[in-house]
């Protein structure tokens, strides 16, 4: 009788560990994926996820198959919560990822190593051809924040930009 109660209790005690292991990414990620690097991107000098109730303005961004963002240079004020309204005007998929240059470089390398990787992070937006989407971000400190498309080859072809936080 005691053995039959022990197994369910043991399984229930493992649930918090299993739930944490999934992080905020989809299950398409490799088990060895560096979650610490992703946390650096979402909780750093680049800012933090914003709330819809705090949006101070909207900035439209277009992505295209020329591997460019329009605009690629953006100015915001420290403390502002911005809604980026993003349109993929291209015929192939693109994404917009906000973070430090270092974190974007690390994640771009992971994308090259695992090209089928899917995202589900608050600092990322992936769009197929003709799709539109939004991303809300609060800029907490003055400085520079980078953004890029991290699909293999896109960033290297020039699909990147900079946000100046004043």
Tab-separated table of C-alpha atoms in Angstrom:
chain	number	residue	atom	x	y	z
A	1	UNK	CA	0.000	0.000	0.000
A	2	UNK	CA	2.799	2.413	0.856
A	3	UNK	CA	4.545	1.927	-2.549
A	4	UNK	CA	1.398	2.847	-4.478
A	5	UNK	CA	1.205	6.236	-2.697
A	6	UNK	CA	4.913	6.996	-3.063
A	7	UNK	CA	4.997	7.041	-6.887
A	8	UNK	CA	2.223	9.663	-7.351
A	9	UNK	CA	3.777	11.851	-4.637
A	10	UNK	CA	7.186	11.560	-6.305
A	11	UNK	CA	5.711	12.497	-9.697
A	12	UNK	CA	3.890	15.500	-8.219
A	13	UNK	CA	7.099	16.713	-6.583
A	14	UNK	CA	8.781	16.767	-10.001
A	15	UNK	CA	6.120	18.950	-11.677
A	16	UNK	CA	7.611	22.332	-10.670
A	17	UNK	CA	10.994	21.288	-12.083
A	18	UNK	CA	9.458	20.079	-15.325
A	19	UNK	CA	7.377	23.238	-15.736
A	20	UNK	CA	10.432	25.464	-15.194
A	21	UNK	CA	12.478	23.472	-17.701
A	22	UNK	CA	10.109	24.542	-20.477
A	23	UNK	CA	10.813	28.246	-19.940
A	24	UNK	CA	9.035	30.625	-22.272
A	25	UNK	CA	10.181	28.953	-25.471
A	26	UNK	CA	8.287	26.493	-27.600
A	27	UNK	CA	9.182	22.829	-27.416
A	28	UNK	CA	11.018	23.047	-30.733
A	29	UNK	CA	14.077	24.343	-28.893
A	30	UNK	CA	16.972	22.046	-28.192
A	31	UNK	CA	17.207	20.889	-24.575
A	32	UNK	CA	20.673	22.457	-24.359
A	33	UNK	CA	19.376	25.926	-25.241
A	34	UNK	CA	20.921	28.661	-23.100
A	35	UNK	CA	17.971	30.150	-21.202
A	36	UNK	CA	20.313	32.452	-19.263
A	37	UNK	CA	21.140	34.238	-22.528
A	38	UNK	CA	17.460	34.729	-23.293
A	39	UNK	CA	16.784	36.104	-19.819
A	40	UNK	CA	19.593	38.610	-20.396
A	41	UNK	CA	17.642	39.813	-23.446
A	42	UNK	CA	14.303	40.283	-21.680
A	43	UNK	CA	15.535	41.738	-18.367
A	44	UNK	CA	18.457	44.012	-19.145
A	45	UNK	CA	19.469	47.571	-19.912
A	46	UNK	CA	17.428	47.118	-23.104
A	47	UNK	CA	14.291	47.390	-20.992
A	48	UNK	CA	11.470	45.042	-20.179
A	49	UNK	CA	8.131	43.830	-21.546
A	50	UNK	CA	5.581	46.622	-21.400
A	51	UNK	CA	1.891	46.682	-20.497
A	52	UNK	CA	-0.811	47.799	-22.925
A	53	UNK	CA	-2.200	50.211	-20.320
A	54	UNK	CA	1.159	52.028	-20.193
A	55	UNK	CA	1.709	52.577	-23.947
A	56	UNK	CA	2.857	56.145	-24.589
A	57	UNK	CA	3.047	55.850	-28.390
A	58	UNK	CA	3.121	53.475	-31.348
A	59	UNK	CA	5.982	53.156	-33.818
A	60	UNK	CA	5.342	51.481	-37.174
A	61	UNK	CA	8.127	49.259	-38.533
A	62	UNK	CA	8.200	47.495	-41.883
A	63	UNK	CA	10.352	44.446	-42.603
A	64	UNK	CA	11.136	43.460	-46.185
A	65	UNK	CA	13.040	40.984	-48.322
A	66	UNK	CA	15.800	43.544	-48.968
A	67	UNK	CA	16.826	42.548	-45.424
A	68	UNK	CA	16.001	45.949	-43.967
A	69	UNK	CA	13.807	47.464	-41.295
A	70	UNK	CA	12.118	50.782	-41.998
A	71	UNK	CA	12.920	52.734	-39.932
A	72	UNK	CA	16.197	51.227	-38.771
A	73	UNK	CA	17.008	54.091	-36.381
A	74	UNK	CA	14.480	54.901	-33.651
A	75	UNK	CA	14.526	57.468	-30.832
A	76	UNK	CA	12.571	56.974	-27.587
A	77	UNK	CA	12.689	58.462	-24.105
A	78	UNK	CA	13.723	56.514	-21.023
A	79	UNK	CA	10.574	55.354	-19.245
A	80	UNK	CA	8.469	55.239	-22.414
A	81	UNK	CA	6.396	52.179	-23.208
A	82	UNK	CA	6.286	51.719	-26.960
A	83	UNK	CA	3.998	49.553	-29.059
A	84	UNK	CA	5.882	48.487	-32.160
A	85	UNK	CA	3.379	47.766	-34.913
A	86	UNK	CA	5.339	45.590	-37.319
A	87	UNK	CA	4.453	44.599	-40.881
A	88	UNK	CA	6.268	41.965	-42.921
A	89	UNK	CA	6.030	43.375	-46.452
A	90	UNK	CA	8.217	40.560	-47.789
A	91	UNK	CA	7.501	37.179	-49.306
A	92	UNK	CA	9.549	35.272	-46.728
A	93	UNK	CA	9.384	35.123	-42.921
A	94	UNK	CA	11.158	37.755	-40.835
A	95	UNK	CA	11.359	38.630	-37.161
A	96	UNK	CA	12.118	41.546	-34.908
A	97	UNK	CA	14.086	40.804	-31.737
A	98	UNK	CA	15.011	43.514	-29.194
A	99	UNK	CA	18.119	43.122	-27.027
A	100	UNK	CA	21.729	43.985	-26.455
A	101	UNK	CA	24.144	43.515	-29.363
A	102	UNK	CA	25.844	40.726	-27.370
A	103	UNK	CA	22.611	38.845	-26.635
A	104	UNK	CA	21.404	39.218	-30.236
A	105	UNK	CA	24.720	37.829	-31.499
A	106	UNK	CA	24.489	34.840	-29.154
A	107	UNK	CA	20.897	34.126	-30.183
A	108	UNK	CA	21.748	34.534	-33.890
A	109	UNK	CA	24.385	31.813	-33.469
A	110	UNK	CA	21.784	29.524	-31.854
A	111	UNK	CA	19.465	30.213	-34.783
A	112	UNK	CA	22.202	29.179	-37.222
A	113	UNK	CA	22.785	26.003	-35.206
A	114	UNK	CA	19.029	25.275	-34.950
A	115	UNK	CA	17.331	26.941	-37.956
A	116	UNK	CA	13.891	25.473	-37.155
A	117	UNK	CA	13.877	27.105	-33.696
A	118	UNK	CA	10.589	28.797	-32.803
A	119	UNK	CA	10.284	31.738	-30.392
A	120	UNK	CA	7.815	32.664	-27.716
A	121	UNK	CA	9.583	35.487	-25.875
A	122	UNK	CA	8.220	38.942	-25.049
A	123	UNK	CA	11.103	40.725	-26.844
A	124	UNK	CA	10.527	38.846	-30.124
A	125	UNK	CA	8.015	38.947	-32.939
A	126	UNK	CA	8.084	36.461	-35.841
A	127	UNK	CA	5.911	37.167	-38.880
A	128	UNK	CA	5.236	35.273	-42.089
A	129	UNK	CA	4.770	36.926	-45.450
A	130	UNK	CA	2.183	39.722	-45.310
A	131	UNK	CA	1.550	39.317	-41.593
A	132	UNK	CA	1.320	42.140	-39.063
A	133	UNK	CA	1.878	42.049	-35.345
A	134	UNK	CA	2.656	44.068	-32.275
A	135	UNK	CA	5.249	44.066	-29.557
A	136	UNK	CA	5.065	46.233	-26.413
A	137	UNK	CA	8.350	47.246	-24.798
A	138	UNK	CA	9.249	49.598	-21.961
A	139	UNK	CA	12.623	51.335	-22.222
A	140	UNK	CA	13.899	51.759	-18.694
A	141	UNK	CA	17.346	53.360	-19.134
A	142	UNK	CA	19.087	55.823	-21.432
A	143	UNK	CA	21.515	54.298	-23.901
A	144	UNK	CA	21.387	52.225	-27.049
A	145	UNK	CA	19.283	49.130	-27.675
A	146	UNK	CA	19.643	46.921	-30.724
A	147	UNK	CA	17.072	45.017	-32.748
A	148	UNK	CA	17.525	42.523	-35.548
A	149	UNK	CA	16.048	39.661	-37.518
A	150	UNK	CA	17.830	36.568	-36.247
A	151	UNK	CA	16.702	34.146	-38.935
A	152	UNK	CA	19.878	32.636	-40.407
A	153	UNK	CA	21.598	35.094	-42.753
A	154	UNK	CA	19.155	37.976	-42.271
A	155	UNK	CA	21.098	39.924	-39.616
A	156	UNK	CA	24.338	39.325	-41.488
A	157	UNK	CA	22.708	40.757	-44.645
A	158	UNK	CA	21.933	43.990	-42.782
A	159	UNK	CA	18.541	43.339	-41.200
A	160	UNK	CA	19.234	45.184	-37.958
A	161	UNK	CA	18.617	48.518	-36.319
A	162	UNK	CA	19.298	50.659	-33.281
A	163	UNK	CA	17.086	52.374	-30.735
A	164	UNK	CA	18.497	55.448	-29.006
A	165	UNK	CA	16.952	55.817	-25.564
A	166	UNK	CA	17.296	59.415	-24.305
